[in-house]
Amino acid sequence: MPEDNIRVSLSRDLTLFDITMIGLAGMIGAGIFALTGIATGIAGPAVMLAFLLNGVVATFTGLAYAELGSAMPEAGGSYLWVREGMGNHLGFLSGWVDWAAHTIACALYAVTFGAFFSELIVNFLGYEQFDQGLLIKLSALVIVSLMALINFMGAKESGRLGGFVTLFKIAILVVFAGFGIYKTITQPDWTFSFFSDPSFAPNGFIGILVAMGLTFIAFEGYEIIVQSGEEVKRPEHNIPKAVLISLWTAVIIYIIVAFALIGGIEVGIPNWIYLGELGEFSMIRVANQIVSFGSVLILVGGFVSTISAMNATVYSSSRVAFALGRMGFLPNSLSNINEKRRTPHFAILFSYLIIASMALLPIETVASAANVMFLILFILVNMVLIILRFRRPDLKRAFKMPFAPYLPLVAIVVQVFIGYYMVTEIENTAFVVAVTILWVILGSFIYFSYSEKELKKRALVSRKKMYERKPAREEGYKILIPVKDEESAFKLASFAHSVAKEKDGTILFLSVITLPEQTPFSAADEYLPEKQEFIHRLIDSVDVPAGGIIKVSRSAPDTIMDTVEEEESNMLVMGWRGRTFRQDVVLGSTIDPLLLKAPCDVVVARFEADREWEDMKNILLPTAGGPHAILAAEMARSLARKENGTVTMLNVGPSDEDRKVATKVFQGVSIHLSGVKTESKFIVGDDAVSVIDEEAKNHDVIFLGATTRPFLKNFLSGVFPEQVIRGTDKTVIMTRRWVKFRDMLKKKV
C-alpha cells in the first residue's frame, strides 16, 4: 500500500478524570488570577453575575461541543465539524482561527506567569534593580519552552501533570475563597460592599457585558477537551461528562473567589474600584487582608494555574495543527508523529513558535485577541450544530443538545453582543480586530494558494478520469446518474429523461471503476471499451442533451461526490437494489453518504422487478408537506405529464381530527402538481407503513419525500426505505431536497 494512504492516529489513553482536569486547567488559569480584578473594576460587584452569565452562555456552546465531540471524536474538534457541515474553506478557516485562539490563550497564560514571577522577584524578594517588564517577557519564554517539552514527552505525562496541578490550584482557590467568604459574612454590614457602594452594577448592564467579553476566554476549556477526542477512552460518554463537569466547577470557583475578593477587604474607596486599579496584581496585593500569608498562597496558586493552563493549551493547539496537516490544509509535516513518543512533534514546535511570539505583546492586547478568536470559533460551532443536525442525522450522538436550534441561536446572538461591547468599550481592541482580519485573510490566502491545490492533488491520487463525452449543451439544469448494471441504468435514464425534458436540462452518466489500494489504475484499461460502449448506449437512449464520464477510483462515494461538485449538478439520481447486508448502513455504503451530504437534490429509485419503466400512470404520493415532499411532488408531476397519469396524494393520521391538517398539506403540495390529474386521500391509521403498502397495490409507483423532522429521521434511519419496500414489490422513488442553512432555521431540526 502506498505510504500516502497510511492513516496515522493517536493512542487512546486519556480517562474521564484526565480530560476533565485538562478542561479545568484551561478554565482556571490566567482568567481568575489576572482578569478578575480588571473585570471587577469594569462591572463592580456584578462581576459575579458576569461570571454566571458567561457560564450560561458557555454552557450553550459547551452542549454543542459535547454533542459534536461525542459524535465525531477526532483530533481537530471544531475544525472537522465545520468542514463537514460548511465545506473545506470555512472548515479550514475555523481550524486556522482555532489554532490562533489557543496559541494566543497560551501566550496570555505565559504573560500572566511572567507578571507573577516578576512580582515575586521585584516586590517579594526585593530585587528592585531588575527591569520588571523585561523579566516578565524572559520568564514567559522560559515557561512556554518547558511546557512545549512536556507535551512533546507524550499525552499520558501531560495528562498526569495537568491533573496534579489542577487539583492543587483548586484546593488553593477554595481555601482562599473560604476564608474570604467567612470574613465577609461575619461583618455586620457586609452587604454594603455589594449593593450600596454605590450599587451592585455601578456601570449598568453595559459594564456587565464588557466584563463578560473580557473574561470570556476563562471558559474556553471545554474546547480543549474536544481537541483531545482521538486520545480519549470511550469518547462518546466521557467527552459530554467532562465538558459539563469542568465548566460548572470553574463557574462556581470564579463566583466564590470574586465574592471573597469584594467582600473580604477594607480600603478607603469602594472595593471594586480599588481592585480595578490594581489590575492583574489585585489578588496578590489584597490577599493578606483575607488570610494570613494570603499573598504567598495566591502567588503559588497563580504559578500553578498558569502552568497547568499553558500545558493544556499547548496540547490543544498542537492537536489542531496536527489535524490541519493530516487533512492537507497545512504542510503534511505537521501531521508527523514522533515514533518514540507518539506525539505530533512538528505541530507542537510550530504552535510553540507562535505562542512565544505572542507572549512579547502587552497582556491586555493578548487577552482581547484570544477572546475575539474564540468568539468567532464558538459562533461557527453553534451554526454547524444546526447544519449537521439536519444533514447528518446518521451520526451516533451519545449526547444531544436540547432545544436545538433555539439554544444555539441564542448563543450566537449573545456572543455577537459580547464581542461588540468588548470591541467598542475596551482599549486597544481596534488593533486586535485588525490583527484578526489579517489572520483570516492570511488563512484564506493559504487555502487558495496551497490547501486547495493539495486537496486536489490528494484526490487525483485516489481517483482518475479515464474518458469523458460532454453533452451537446452544458448549461441549464444538470442531472447526474451514476450507473453500474444495465437493467437499472436504462430505467434510471428513462426516469431522468422526463425530468430533464420538463426542466430543459441535461443528463450526465457516470461509470466508476473501483479498484483496491494495491491494484494500479492501469488495471482498469481492460474495462474501458466495454464501459464506453455502455455509456454511448445510455446517451442514445434519451432525447435530451446527454454526456458520460468514466472514472477509476478507490472510493465510489467520494468519486460521485466530487463529480457532483465539479459538474455543479442540480440533481443526483441513483438506483438501489432494495437490500443491504450490513447493519451499519441504511441504503448502502455508497448511497448513504451521498443521500446525506451531496450538495444537490437526491433521488433514489428501487425498481419493480421484471417491469420496464413505461405505462406508469397510477402514481402514489404519501406526503406530510415540507421541502422533500415538494421535490417528490415535482418528480411525480414530471412522470404524470409524460405518461398522462394521475397522482394520488396520501396522508395518514392517528385520528380523524388530523383531517384538517391533511387538507392543508394537500393544498400546499397540489401547487407543485399543476397541469396533471390529482386525487387526495386521508386514511386514519396508526401504522403509516402498512397503509402505504396497502395503497401501493393499486398503483404503479410510489414517490416518498422526507418532510417533518420525525419523518426525515425515520426516512434516513431506514424505517421508510426498508419497511415500505419490504411490504411492496412496486417501484419506490425516494427524494431528498438540498436545503440551505437559512431554510433550516425556519423549522426545528
XYZ file of C-alpha atoms in Angstrom:
749
model
C 0.000 0.000 0.000
C 1.391 3.445 -0.825
C 2.731 5.357 2.115
C 0.400 8.302 1.471
C -2.606 6.066 2.117
C -1.473 5.056 5.611
C -3.587 6.931 8.155
C -1.767 7.999 11.295
C -3.700 8.136 14.555
C -3.162 8.826 18.233
C -3.408 6.252 21.027
C -6.473 6.339 23.321
C -5.142 6.565 26.886
C -6.965 9.537 28.479
C -9.705 8.841 31.045
C -12.672 10.963 32.170
C -10.554 12.299 35.028
C -7.702 13.193 32.657
C -9.811 15.212 30.228
C -11.842 16.861 32.995
C -8.586 18.060 34.518
C -7.362 19.211 31.093
C -10.558 21.256 30.695
C -10.329 22.740 34.186
C -6.683 23.571 33.583
C -7.732 25.709 30.626
C -10.552 27.405 32.541
C -8.844 28.131 35.861
C -5.752 29.903 34.667
C -4.903 33.495 33.907
C -8.582 34.447 33.894
C -9.191 34.058 37.597
C -5.824 35.428 38.746
C -5.111 38.216 36.260
C -8.511 39.235 34.876
C -10.809 39.077 37.920
C -9.560 42.389 39.322
C -9.758 44.132 35.953
C -13.280 42.793 35.319
C -14.385 43.862 38.812
C -13.228 47.394 38.060
C -15.498 47.370 34.994
C -18.655 45.653 36.288
C -18.376 46.251 40.037
C -19.843 43.541 42.300
C -21.924 42.495 39.278
C -18.777 40.752 38.039
C -20.249 37.694 39.790
C -23.310 37.990 37.564
C -20.991 38.387 34.571
C -19.292 35.109 35.508
C -22.658 33.387 35.943
C -23.980 34.650 32.600
C -20.735 33.682 30.907
C -21.231 30.239 32.399
C -24.755 30.031 30.964
C -23.636 31.187 27.507
C -20.640 28.869 27.641
C -22.976 26.024 28.615
C -24.996 26.528 25.434
C -21.863 26.270 23.313
C -20.455 23.600 25.628
C -23.519 21.455 24.951
C -22.868 21.881 21.230
C -19.270 20.787 21.777
C -20.437 17.847 23.891
C -22.802 16.615 21.176
C -20.423 17.090 18.276
C -17.417 15.853 20.234
C -19.159 12.629 21.228
C -20.352 12.092 17.648
C -17.034 12.845 15.904
C -14.214 12.363 18.441
C -11.166 13.048 16.281
C -8.200 15.327 16.833
C -9.087 18.749 15.449
C -12.525 19.139 17.029
C -14.472 22.124 15.745
C -12.443 22.336 12.537
C -13.671 18.883 11.488
C -17.280 19.714 12.270
C -17.300 22.993 10.350
C -15.623 21.286 7.402
C -18.260 18.556 7.485
C -21.150 20.997 7.630
C -19.915 24.105 5.797
C -17.256 22.965 3.338
C -13.482 22.974 3.030
C -12.841 26.721 3.011
C -14.811 27.598 6.145
C -13.653 24.354 7.719
C -10.045 25.340 7.253
C -10.665 28.898 8.460
C -12.314 27.584 11.631
C -9.287 25.413 12.274
C -6.982 28.302 11.434
C -8.825 30.575 13.896
C -8.944 27.773 16.461
C -5.190 27.319 16.246
C -4.680 31.066 16.712
C -7.127 31.205 19.625
C -5.366 28.500 21.593
C -1.876 29.755 20.895
C -2.861 33.308 21.893
C -4.583 31.995 25.020
C -1.409 30.134 25.906
C 0.559 33.348 25.384
C -1.838 35.087 27.806
C -1.131 32.448 30.435
C 2.594 32.801 29.802
C 2.486 36.593 30.202
C 0.461 36.191 33.404
C 3.059 33.752 34.704
C 5.722 36.296 33.832
C 3.855 39.039 35.704
C 3.571 36.871 38.821
C 7.209 35.832 38.561
C 8.321 39.453 38.278
C 6.171 40.302 41.306
C 7.964 37.569 43.235
C 11.449 38.738 42.232
C 10.982 42.511 42.436
C 8.467 43.055 45.255
C 8.540 39.887 47.383
C 12.284 39.193 47.264
C 13.269 42.844 46.908
C 15.433 42.692 43.764
C 14.250 46.074 42.555
C 17.272 46.503 40.259
C 15.688 44.124 37.732
C 13.632 45.577 34.907
C 10.183 44.156 35.660
C 8.963 44.426 32.054
C 11.962 42.521 30.695
C 11.661 39.956 33.462
C 8.029 39.302 32.505
C 8.965 38.517 28.896
C 12.001 36.362 29.698
C 10.191 34.250 32.277
C 7.229 33.852 29.893
C 9.506 32.482 27.164
C 11.212 30.065 29.564
C 7.979 28.594 30.916
C 6.461 28.234 27.428
C 9.553 26.322 26.319
C 9.199 23.971 29.284
C 5.519 23.324 28.543
C 6.294 22.522 24.909
C 8.881 19.992 26.067
C 6.428 18.339 28.468
C 3.839 17.999 25.699
C 6.458 16.529 23.393
C 7.044 13.829 26.027
C 3.540 12.489 25.452
C -0.161 12.769 26.268
C -0.005 10.484 29.294
C 2.673 12.536 31.031
C 0.803 15.699 30.006
C -2.481 14.432 31.454
C -0.915 13.314 34.740
C 0.898 16.600 35.252
C -2.229 18.566 34.367
C -4.372 16.547 36.777
C -1.977 17.090 39.672
C -1.532 20.827 39.286
C -5.237 21.398 38.593
C -6.307 19.698 41.818
C -3.647 21.646 43.692
C -4.742 25.049 42.395
C -8.420 24.264 43.022
C -7.536 23.480 46.626
C -5.693 26.812 46.953
C -8.600 28.794 45.498
C -11.205 27.016 47.636
C -9.176 27.701 50.797
C -8.717 31.357 49.812
C -12.401 31.765 48.946
C -13.466 30.019 52.150
C -11.554 32.463 54.340
C -12.811 35.400 52.274
C -16.451 34.314 52.469
C -16.186 33.748 56.223
C -14.618 37.175 56.763
C -17.298 38.780 54.585
C -20.410 37.297 56.186
C -19.145 37.848 59.738
C -19.154 41.607 59.146
C -22.477 43.189 60.244
C -22.704 45.458 57.187
C -21.170 43.087 54.649
C -23.903 43.701 52.071
C -22.804 47.349 51.767
C -19.780 46.448 49.600
C -22.060 44.596 47.175
C -25.239 46.663 46.916
C -24.605 50.181 48.275
C -21.125 51.240 47.181
C -22.787 52.777 45.125
C -24.736 49.804 43.667
C -24.465 46.181 42.599
C -23.858 47.153 38.959
C -22.357 50.678 39.015
C -21.750 50.698 35.259
C -25.064 49.104 34.366
C -25.667 46.175 32.090
C -23.124 47.521 29.602
C -20.452 47.084 32.256
C -21.586 43.503 32.783
C -21.383 42.782 29.042
C -17.902 44.294 28.810
C -16.745 42.216 31.781
C -18.242 39.140 30.111
C -16.269 39.890 26.970
C -13.023 40.432 28.862
C -13.315 37.181 30.829
C -14.962 35.022 28.165
C -11.667 33.298 27.481
C -11.796 31.896 31.005
C -14.455 29.405 29.922
C -12.892 28.008 26.756
C -11.501 24.895 28.428
C -14.267 22.624 27.131
C -12.938 23.269 23.624
C -9.632 21.788 24.776
C -11.411 18.636 25.933
C -12.781 18.031 22.457
C -9.379 18.597 20.848
C -8.163 15.504 22.697
C -11.073 13.390 21.432
C -8.922 10.989 19.424
C -6.957 10.080 22.574
C -9.932 9.640 24.936
C -11.249 6.307 26.138
C -14.986 5.906 25.410
C -15.216 9.436 23.946
C -18.952 9.236 23.261
C -19.583 9.033 27.030
C -16.601 10.768 28.597
C -16.483 13.936 26.465
C -20.002 15.245 27.330
C -19.493 14.480 31.021
C -16.100 16.181 31.117
C -17.436 19.302 29.362
C -20.260 19.912 31.835
C -18.330 18.920 34.973
C -15.336 21.110 34.192
C -17.399 24.106 33.035
C -19.616 24.451 36.095
C -16.828 23.629 38.507
C -14.965 26.600 37.030
C -18.035 28.883 37.147
C -18.598 28.164 40.843
C -14.939 28.782 41.675
C -14.921 32.103 39.787
C -18.033 33.335 41.596
C -16.905 32.430 45.115
C -13.436 33.914 44.552
C -14.974 37.180 43.281
C -17.306 37.247 46.300
C -14.352 36.759 48.657
C -12.298 39.488 46.969
C -15.035 42.130 47.002
C -16.326 41.456 50.497
C -13.183 40.399 52.317
C -11.122 43.602 52.128
C -11.336 47.033 53.751
C -9.975 50.091 51.919
C -10.760 53.802 51.846
C -12.525 53.691 48.478
C -15.163 51.310 47.038
C -13.638 47.850 46.973
C -14.491 47.237 43.321
C -12.717 50.443 42.257
C -9.635 49.540 44.287
C -9.459 46.064 42.734
C -9.793 47.547 39.259
C -6.908 49.949 39.906
C -4.637 47.078 40.972
C -5.473 45.223 37.743
C -3.770 41.856 37.241
C -1.972 42.188 40.608
C -5.190 42.690 42.607
C -5.428 39.185 44.081
C -1.777 39.115 45.173
C -1.820 42.525 46.834
C -5.076 42.187 48.794
C -4.807 38.508 49.744
C -3.082 39.200 53.077
C -6.215 41.061 54.231
C -8.234 37.896 53.707
C -5.950 35.191 55.109
C -2.506 35.071 56.705
C 0.182 34.546 54.088
C -2.582 35.037 51.535
C -0.316 36.774 49.031
C 2.095 33.846 49.088
C -0.845 31.471 48.685
C -2.160 33.371 45.663
C 1.308 33.693 44.194
C 1.784 29.930 44.385
C -1.732 29.371 43.050
C -1.055 31.749 40.178
C 2.088 29.892 39.232
C 0.353 26.527 39.383
C -2.709 27.775 37.472
C -0.831 29.421 34.641
C 1.467 26.406 34.307
C -1.434 23.961 34.033
C -3.322 26.262 31.648
C -0.261 26.582 29.425
C 0.176 22.824 29.473
C -3.423 22.330 28.340
C -3.351 24.956 25.585
C -0.007 23.842 24.155
C -1.609 20.415 23.988
C -4.814 21.599 22.288
C -3.195 23.986 19.798
C -0.787 21.301 18.614
C -3.727 18.929 18.012
C -5.431 21.486 15.776
C -2.245 21.902 13.736
C -1.914 18.108 13.617
C -5.425 17.724 12.162
C -4.943 20.525 9.608
C -1.711 18.941 8.429
C -3.202 15.455 8.277
C -6.079 16.639 6.085
C -3.805 18.530 3.680
C -4.723 22.099 4.608
C -1.277 22.782 6.043
C 2.027 21.063 5.163
C 1.958 17.332 5.837
C 4.944 17.605 8.191
C 2.592 18.993 10.859
C 0.860 15.594 10.972
C 4.083 13.647 11.501
C 4.130 11.677 14.753
C 7.340 11.043 16.659
C 8.000 7.305 16.541
C 9.216 7.101 20.134
C 6.832 9.490 21.885
C 3.798 9.056 19.585
C 3.182 12.816 19.695
C 2.886 15.340 16.813
C 6.288 16.941 17.372
C 6.253 19.381 14.424
C 2.744 20.565 15.340
C 3.962 21.211 18.876
C 7.030 23.057 17.565
C 5.121 25.461 15.301
C 2.489 26.099 17.981
C 5.311 26.894 20.383
C 6.831 29.419 17.964
C 3.516 31.300 17.646
C 2.979 31.276 21.418
C 6.474 32.590 22.084
C 5.975 35.431 19.594
C 2.601 36.470 21.062
C 3.999 36.395 24.597
C 6.021 39.509 23.756
C 2.837 41.657 23.484
C 1.053 43.503 26.353
C -1.311 41.381 28.447
C -4.463 43.388 27.576
C -3.825 43.026 23.847
C -3.194 39.294 24.160
C -6.378 38.742 26.204
C -8.555 40.717 23.768
C -7.130 38.892 20.748
C -7.802 35.497 22.313
C -11.388 36.481 23.172
C -12.161 37.658 19.632
C -10.776 34.443 18.142
C -12.767 32.227 20.497
C -15.989 34.161 19.893
C -15.639 33.633 16.132
C -14.965 29.949 16.696
C -17.894 29.416 19.066
C -20.321 31.177 16.718
C -19.253 28.839 13.896
C -19.697 25.781 16.123
C -23.252 26.757 17.067
C -24.069 27.315 13.404
C -22.637 23.979 12.344
C -24.540 22.086 15.044
C -27.782 23.217 13.406
C -26.493 22.258 9.967
C -25.256 18.802 10.995
C -28.464 18.023 12.865
C -30.228 18.374 9.547
C -27.651 16.980 7.121
C -26.087 14.243 9.271
C -28.833 12.624 11.345
C -26.942 9.353 10.807
C -24.225 10.340 13.285
C -24.287 8.368 16.515
C -24.923 11.027 19.136
C -24.454 9.660 22.654
C -25.423 13.140 23.847
C -27.824 15.561 22.133
C -28.125 19.265 22.840
C -31.714 20.028 23.917
C -33.950 22.624 22.277
C -31.976 22.865 19.041
C -31.878 25.107 17.046
C -33.117 27.617 19.640
C -30.289 27.304 22.186
C -27.566 27.537 19.500
C -29.278 30.610 18.044
C -29.446 32.260 21.476
C -25.748 31.512 21.971
C -24.879 33.073 18.608
C -26.828 36.280 19.326
C -25.388 36.698 22.831
C -21.834 36.058 21.641
C -22.241 38.708 18.936
C -23.342 41.215 21.618
C -20.439 40.255 23.876
C -17.974 40.710 21.033
C -19.461 44.054 20.032
C -19.252 45.590 23.506
C -15.796 44.193 24.130
C -14.512 45.727 20.893
C -16.176 49.103 21.480
C -15.526 49.532 25.221
C -12.055 48.078 25.887
C -8.860 49.882 24.841
C -6.634 48.612 22.011
C -9.304 46.297 20.590
C -9.199 48.146 17.254
C -5.690 46.781 16.863
C -6.968 43.353 17.845
C -9.748 43.482 15.248
C -7.220 44.474 12.579
C -4.964 41.561 13.547
C -7.944 39.188 13.455
C -8.952 40.350 9.977
C -5.378 39.978 8.740
C -5.186 36.484 10.246
C -8.367 35.439 8.423
C -7.095 36.958 5.156
C -3.792 35.103 5.576
C -5.718 31.894 6.195
C -7.759 32.381 3.029
C -4.570 33.077 1.079
C -3.026 29.836 2.369
C -6.178 27.918 1.493
C -6.446 29.139 -2.091
C -2.697 29.125 -2.790
C -1.782 25.833 -1.082
C -4.590 23.905 0.610
C -6.986 23.763 -2.334
C -4.241 22.542 -4.662
C -3.045 19.968 -2.122
C -6.576 18.626 -1.665
C -6.998 18.268 -5.422
C -3.605 16.574 -5.661
C -4.616 14.065 -3.000
C -7.900 13.478 -4.773
C -6.071 12.693 -8.015
C -4.058 10.031 -6.223
C -7.242 8.182 -5.295
C -9.276 8.756 -8.487
C -8.668 9.386 -12.188
C -10.828 10.367 -15.161
C -10.384 7.846 -17.996
C -12.987 9.009 -20.518
C -15.374 11.920 -20.997
C -18.034 12.814 -23.554
C -19.600 16.211 -22.996
C -23.308 16.854 -23.624
C -24.110 18.908 -26.709
C -25.352 21.621 -24.355
C -23.900 22.059 -20.856
C -25.890 24.972 -19.445
C -29.197 24.630 -17.617
C -30.475 22.056 -15.140
C -27.954 19.229 -14.724
C -28.797 15.662 -13.710
C -26.014 13.228 -12.748
C -26.701 9.469 -12.897
C -24.097 7.016 -11.536
C -24.632 3.751 -13.411
C -23.487 0.198 -12.806
C -25.739 -2.587 -14.133
C -27.665 -2.284 -17.396
C -31.129 -3.131 -16.095
C -31.350 -0.318 -13.573
C -29.246 2.106 -15.650
C -31.723 2.302 -18.530
C -34.654 2.651 -16.120
C -32.842 5.494 -14.365
C -32.173 7.080 -17.744
C -35.845 6.853 -18.679
C -36.931 8.363 -15.358
C -34.378 11.198 -15.569
C -35.396 11.832 -19.174
C -38.869 13.015 -18.117
C -37.350 15.356 -15.515
C -34.771 16.751 -17.944
C -37.468 17.294 -20.579
C -39.614 19.300 -18.193
C -36.707 21.366 -16.863
C -34.980 21.755 -20.242
C -31.919 20.159 -18.699
C -29.071 17.769 -19.484
C -28.079 14.314 -18.261
C -24.572 13.133 -17.402
C -23.947 9.406 -16.918
C -21.091 8.426 -14.590
C -19.446 4.999 -14.524
C -16.982 4.362 -11.681
C -14.466 1.525 -11.868
C -13.446 0.824 -8.267
C -10.078 -0.809 -7.636
C -8.441 -1.822 -4.325
C -5.453 0.121 -2.986
C -2.871 -2.432 -4.094
C -4.117 -2.506 -7.714
C -2.662 0.128 -10.096
C -5.087 2.298 -12.059
C -3.708 0.882 -15.296
C -5.580 -2.340 -14.494
C -8.810 -0.522 -15.387
C -7.769 -0.206 -19.042
C -9.220 -3.609 -19.911
C -12.686 -2.467 -18.788
C -12.646 0.816 -20.713
C -14.019 -0.328 -24.140
C -16.947 -2.115 -22.516
C -17.746 0.873 -20.306
C -17.522 3.296 -23.239
C -19.971 1.249 -25.278
C -22.316 1.105 -22.262
C -22.191 4.897 -21.808
C -22.821 5.500 -25.524
C -25.960 3.333 -25.485
C -27.295 5.206 -22.466
C -26.686 8.554 -24.171
C -28.504 7.366 -27.285
C -31.485 6.174 -25.208
C -32.529 9.676 -24.127
C -33.891 12.512 -26.225
C -32.147 15.314 -24.309
C -28.551 16.612 -24.356
C -26.511 13.925 -22.584
C -22.902 13.006 -21.911
C -20.834 10.492 -19.997
C -17.761 10.148 -17.805
C -15.760 7.070 -16.835
C -13.559 7.290 -13.747
C -11.384 4.843 -11.851
C -11.004 5.327 -8.110
C -10.522 3.757 -4.700
C -13.878 5.001 -3.395
C -17.094 5.203 -5.410
C -18.934 7.549 -2.978
C -16.046 10.027 -2.933
C -15.815 9.983 -6.714
C -19.549 10.550 -7.138
C -19.447 13.401 -4.606
C -16.501 15.007 -6.400
C -18.320 14.749 -9.722
C -21.449 16.368 -8.262
C -19.318 19.315 -7.152
C -17.176 19.514 -10.296
C -20.159 19.417 -12.651
C -22.301 21.625 -10.374
C -25.110 19.092 -10.653
C -28.623 20.092 -9.630
C -29.839 16.539 -9.099
C -28.252 13.171 -8.352
C -30.278 10.118 -9.432
C -29.225 6.711 -8.106
C -30.536 3.172 -8.219
C -30.984 0.906 -5.209
C -31.460 -2.842 -5.228
C -33.615 -2.652 -2.116
C -31.498 -4.630 0.315
C -28.409 -4.196 2.471
C -26.287 -6.774 4.216
C -24.577 -4.528 6.746
C -26.126 -3.313 9.996
C -24.186 -0.041 9.960
C -25.728 1.234 6.726
C -29.292 2.050 5.687
C -29.440 2.089 1.891
C -25.843 1.032 1.253
C -22.295 2.194 1.841
C -22.353 4.101 -1.463
C -25.805 5.681 -1.242
C -25.890 6.655 2.452
C -23.149 9.336 2.434
C -24.448 10.797 -0.821
C -28.035 10.928 0.388
C -26.891 12.786 3.471
C -24.155 15.059 2.145
C -24.438 15.644 -1.608
C -24.942 19.406 -2.232
C -27.860 18.891 -4.625
C -31.264 17.240 -4.766
C -31.035 13.446 -4.491
C -33.380 10.821 -5.923
C -33.009 7.110 -5.072
C -35.053 4.563 -7.035
C -35.863 0.909 -6.234
C -37.475 -0.509 -9.369
C -40.097 -3.218 -9.603
C -38.520 -6.411 -10.884
C -39.233 -7.562 -14.443
C -41.067 -4.375 -15.407
C -39.902 -1.709 -17.807
C -40.159 1.982 -16.974
C -43.293 2.567 -19.011
C -47.053 2.890 -18.587
C -46.575 4.313 -15.066
C -49.942 6.045 -14.900
C -51.089 5.455 -11.324
C -48.757 7.390 -9.030
C -48.952 7.314 -5.217
C -47.538 10.277 -3.273
C -47.537 9.796 0.536
C -46.928 13.276 1.924
C -46.913 15.374 5.069
C -45.573 18.533 3.427
C -42.106 20.055 3.612
C -39.296 20.671 1.090
C -38.524 16.991 0.488
C -42.170 16.187 -0.174
C -42.303 19.073 -2.636
C -39.396 17.524 -4.539
C -41.270 14.216 -4.575
C -44.323 16.044 -5.941
C -42.238 17.677 -8.681
C -40.840 14.285 -9.710
C -44.325 12.773 -9.686
C -45.587 15.657 -11.828
C -42.843 15.090 -14.421
C -43.784 11.431 -14.710
C -47.529 12.128 -14.773
C -47.131 14.634 -17.610
C -45.117 12.154 -19.633
C -47.489 9.227 -19.008
C -50.728 11.253 -18.805
C -51.148 9.721 -15.378
C -52.837 10.566 -12.072
C -51.102 11.494 -8.814
C -52.846 10.380 -5.608
C -51.745 12.341 -2.546
C -51.920 10.230 0.625
C -51.794 11.353 4.250
C -52.059 9.040 7.262
C -53.105 10.246 10.724
C -53.898 8.553 14.040
C -57.391 10.085 14.270
C -59.991 11.855 12.183
C -59.008 15.107 13.903
C -55.903 15.137 11.691
C -58.017 15.515 8.560
C -57.849 19.332 8.701
C -54.065 19.210 8.839
C -54.040 16.789 5.925
C -56.243 19.137 3.894
C -53.760 21.973 4.371
C -50.917 19.651 3.382
C -52.751 18.617 0.216
C -53.382 22.262 -0.687
C -49.695 23.118 -0.306
C -48.436 20.113 -2.244
C -51.007 20.391 -5.043
C -49.478 23.726 -6.074
C -46.498 21.708 -7.329
C -48.730 19.270 -9.220
C -50.164 21.802 -11.659
C -51.080 20.508 -15.072
C -51.713 16.893 -14.027
C -54.709 14.989 -12.676
C -54.653 14.672 -8.890
C -56.603 12.936 -6.152
C -56.245 13.200 -2.378
C -56.870 10.578 0.270
C -56.712 10.780 4.074
C -56.695 7.493 5.983
C -56.925 7.022 9.737
C -54.300 4.588 10.963
C -51.514 4.110 13.483
C -49.149 2.316 11.109
C -48.321 4.583 8.171
C -46.080 1.971 6.561
C -48.865 -0.638 6.401
C -51.310 1.906 4.979
C -48.835 2.943 2.274
C -48.102 -0.660 1.327
C -51.809 -1.465 1.080
C -52.479 1.576 -1.119
C -49.465 0.709 -3.283
C -51.261 -2.394 -4.558
C -53.458 -0.149 -6.707
C -50.612 1.991 -8.055
C -47.627 1.620 -10.355
C -45.061 3.716 -8.487
C -44.616 5.337 -5.062
C -42.834 8.655 -4.505
C -41.559 9.130 -0.939
C -40.285 12.514 0.194
C -38.955 13.279 3.678
C -40.993 16.001 5.366
C -41.088 16.846 9.057
C -38.235 16.021 11.381
C -39.695 12.721 12.638
C -40.338 11.689 9.038
C -36.833 12.713 7.995
C -35.323 10.887 10.955
C -37.248 7.739 10.087
C -36.507 8.157 6.403
C -32.760 8.255 6.956
C -32.686 5.593 9.679
C -34.239 3.049 7.367
C -37.837 2.903 8.616
C -39.478 4.037 5.383
C -36.988 2.677 2.834
C -36.820 -0.758 4.453
C -40.355 -1.225 5.759
C -42.218 0.262 2.822
C -40.175 -1.640 0.281
C -40.380 -4.846 2.316
C -44.161 -4.652 2.053
C -44.448 -3.888 -1.660
C -42.924 -5.044 -4.917
C -43.834 -1.805 -6.678
C -41.306 0.811 -7.758
C -40.402 3.234 -4.961
C -38.770 6.615 -5.650
C -37.224 8.332 -2.605
C -36.345 12.037 -2.687
C -34.191 14.351 -0.580
C -34.073 18.063 -1.343
C -30.871 20.006 -0.647
C -31.900 22.560 1.980
C -29.742 25.628 2.614
C -28.831 26.841 6.092
C -31.290 29.742 6.108
C -34.106 27.297 5.356
C -33.120 25.089 8.287
C -33.725 27.960 10.690
C -37.383 28.028 9.723
C -38.019 24.690 11.391
C -36.938 22.731 14.421
C -34.264 20.261 13.360
